[in-house]
Each structure stands twice: as C-alpha cells, then as structure tokens.
Coordinates of C-alpha atoms in Angstrom, one line a residue:
N106 CA -79.7 -13.2 186.2
V107 CA -82.2 -13.0 189.0
A108 CA -86.0 -13.1 188.9
V109 CA -88.2 -11.7 191.7
L110 CA -91.8 -12.9 191.9
G111 CA -93.8 -10.1 193.5
A112 CA -93.3 -6.4 193.0
G113 CA -94.6 -5.3 196.4
L114 CA -92.5 -3.6 199.1
M115 CA -90.3 -6.6 199.8
G116 CA -90.0 -7.7 196.1
A117 CA -89.1 -4.3 194.9
G118 CA -86.5 -4.0 197.7
I119 CA -85.0 -7.3 196.8
A120 CA -84.9 -6.2 193.1
H121 CA -83.3 -2.9 194.1
V122 CA -80.5 -4.6 196.1
S123 CA -79.9 -7.2 193.3
I124 CA -79.5 -4.4 190.7
D125 CA -77.1 -2.6 193.1
K126 CA -75.0 -5.7 193.1
G127 CA -74.8 -5.8 189.3
Y128 CA -77.4 -8.5 188.5
N129 CA -79.9 -8.3 185.6
V130 CA -83.3 -8.5 187.3
I131 CA -86.7 -9.6 186.1
L132 CA -89.5 -8.3 188.3
R133 CA -92.8 -10.2 187.9
D134 CA -96.2 -9.6 189.3
M135 CA -99.8 -10.5 188.3
T136 CA -100.9 -7.0 187.2
S137 CA -99.4 -4.1 185.4
K138 CA -100.6 -1.8 188.3
A139 CA -98.6 -3.8 190.8
L140 CA -95.5 -3.8 188.5
S141 CA -95.8 -0.1 188.1
R142 CA -95.8 0.5 191.9
G143 CA -92.7 -1.7 192.3
Y144 CA -90.9 0.0 189.4
T145 CA -91.7 3.4 190.8
Q146 CA -90.3 2.4 194.2
I147 CA -87.1 1.2 192.7
S148 CA -86.9 4.3 190.4
K149 CA -87.4 6.7 193.2
G150 CA -84.6 5.1 195.2
Y151 CA -82.2 5.6 192.3
Q152 CA -83.5 9.2 191.7
N153 CA -82.5 9.9 195.3
Y154 CA -79.0 8.6 194.5
V155 CA -78.9 11.1 191.6
K156 CA -80.1 14.0 193.8
R157 CA -77.4 13.1 196.4
K158 CA -74.8 12.9 193.6
R159 CA -74.0 9.2 194.4
I160 CA -74.6 8.4 190.7
T161 CA -75.0 10.4 187.5
T162 CA -78.1 10.5 185.3
A163 CA -76.3 8.3 182.7
E164 CA -75.6 5.7 185.5
Y165 CA -79.2 5.9 186.6
D166 CA -80.3 5.1 183.0
N167 CA -77.8 2.3 182.8
I168 CA -78.8 0.8 186.1
L169 CA -82.5 0.8 185.3
S170 CA -81.8 -0.9 181.9
N171 CA -80.9 -4.0 184.0
L172 CA -84.5 -4.2 185.3
E173 CA -87.2 -5.9 183.2
C174 CA -90.8 -5.8 184.5
Q175 CA -93.3 -8.4 183.2
T176 CA -96.6 -10.1 184.0
T177 CA -95.6 -13.4 182.5
L178 CA -92.9 -16.0 183.3
A179 CA -91.1 -15.4 180.0
N180 CA -87.3 -15.5 180.3
F181 CA -87.4 -17.1 183.7
G182 CA -85.5 -20.1 182.2
K183 CA -82.5 -17.8 181.8
C184 CA -82.4 -17.0 185.5
D185 CA -79.8 -18.3 187.8
M186 CA -82.0 -17.6 190.8
I187 CA -85.7 -17.0 191.4
I188 CA -86.8 -15.3 194.6
E189 CA -90.4 -15.5 195.8
A190 CA -91.7 -12.4 197.6
V191 CA -95.5 -12.7 197.0
F192 CA -98.0 -11.1 199.3
E193 CA -99.8 -13.8 201.3
D194 CA -103.5 -13.3 201.7
L195 CA -104.6 -15.7 204.4

C-alpha cells in the first residue's frame, strides 16, 4: 500500500505509476477540488489506454478501484510507504 500526499501534477503522476505497478494507492490532498483534478488526470491517462486498446473497460474499472482519494490521513497507518509531493508556496 502506498500513500501520496499531494494530488497535483507530480502527485497524480506518482499515484498513476504506483497503480500501474499493482499497488493500492491512497491519494490525499487538502481540498476535494484538488483531489478531483488529480483523479481526473489519472482517469484520463487510463481512458487513453482503453482508447488505444492497451486495457479493457473492465481492467480500467479494476485499476481505478485500487485508488482511494481522501482529504484526511485515515488509513495511512496501513501504508508501507508514504510519498510527499506537496506544492511548495515560497
């Protein structure tokens, strides 16, 4: 199990690669809006796989079932690795 803190471009990319490798992924961000953008980025990537016939629709559904999006730190205790990919506002 992998958790990714930050659902921006980099966090969503890390989550996507982790899902590709068979991990269950928790994607966490501060707001639902940010989580939605990250989920959409990941989902579109897999939709392209379906269009190119790299995966089936059933595989698409199964793959995305390995992704959990949340705004809390719930279930982080179950994770083997936590990756921080938070936007830095200096």
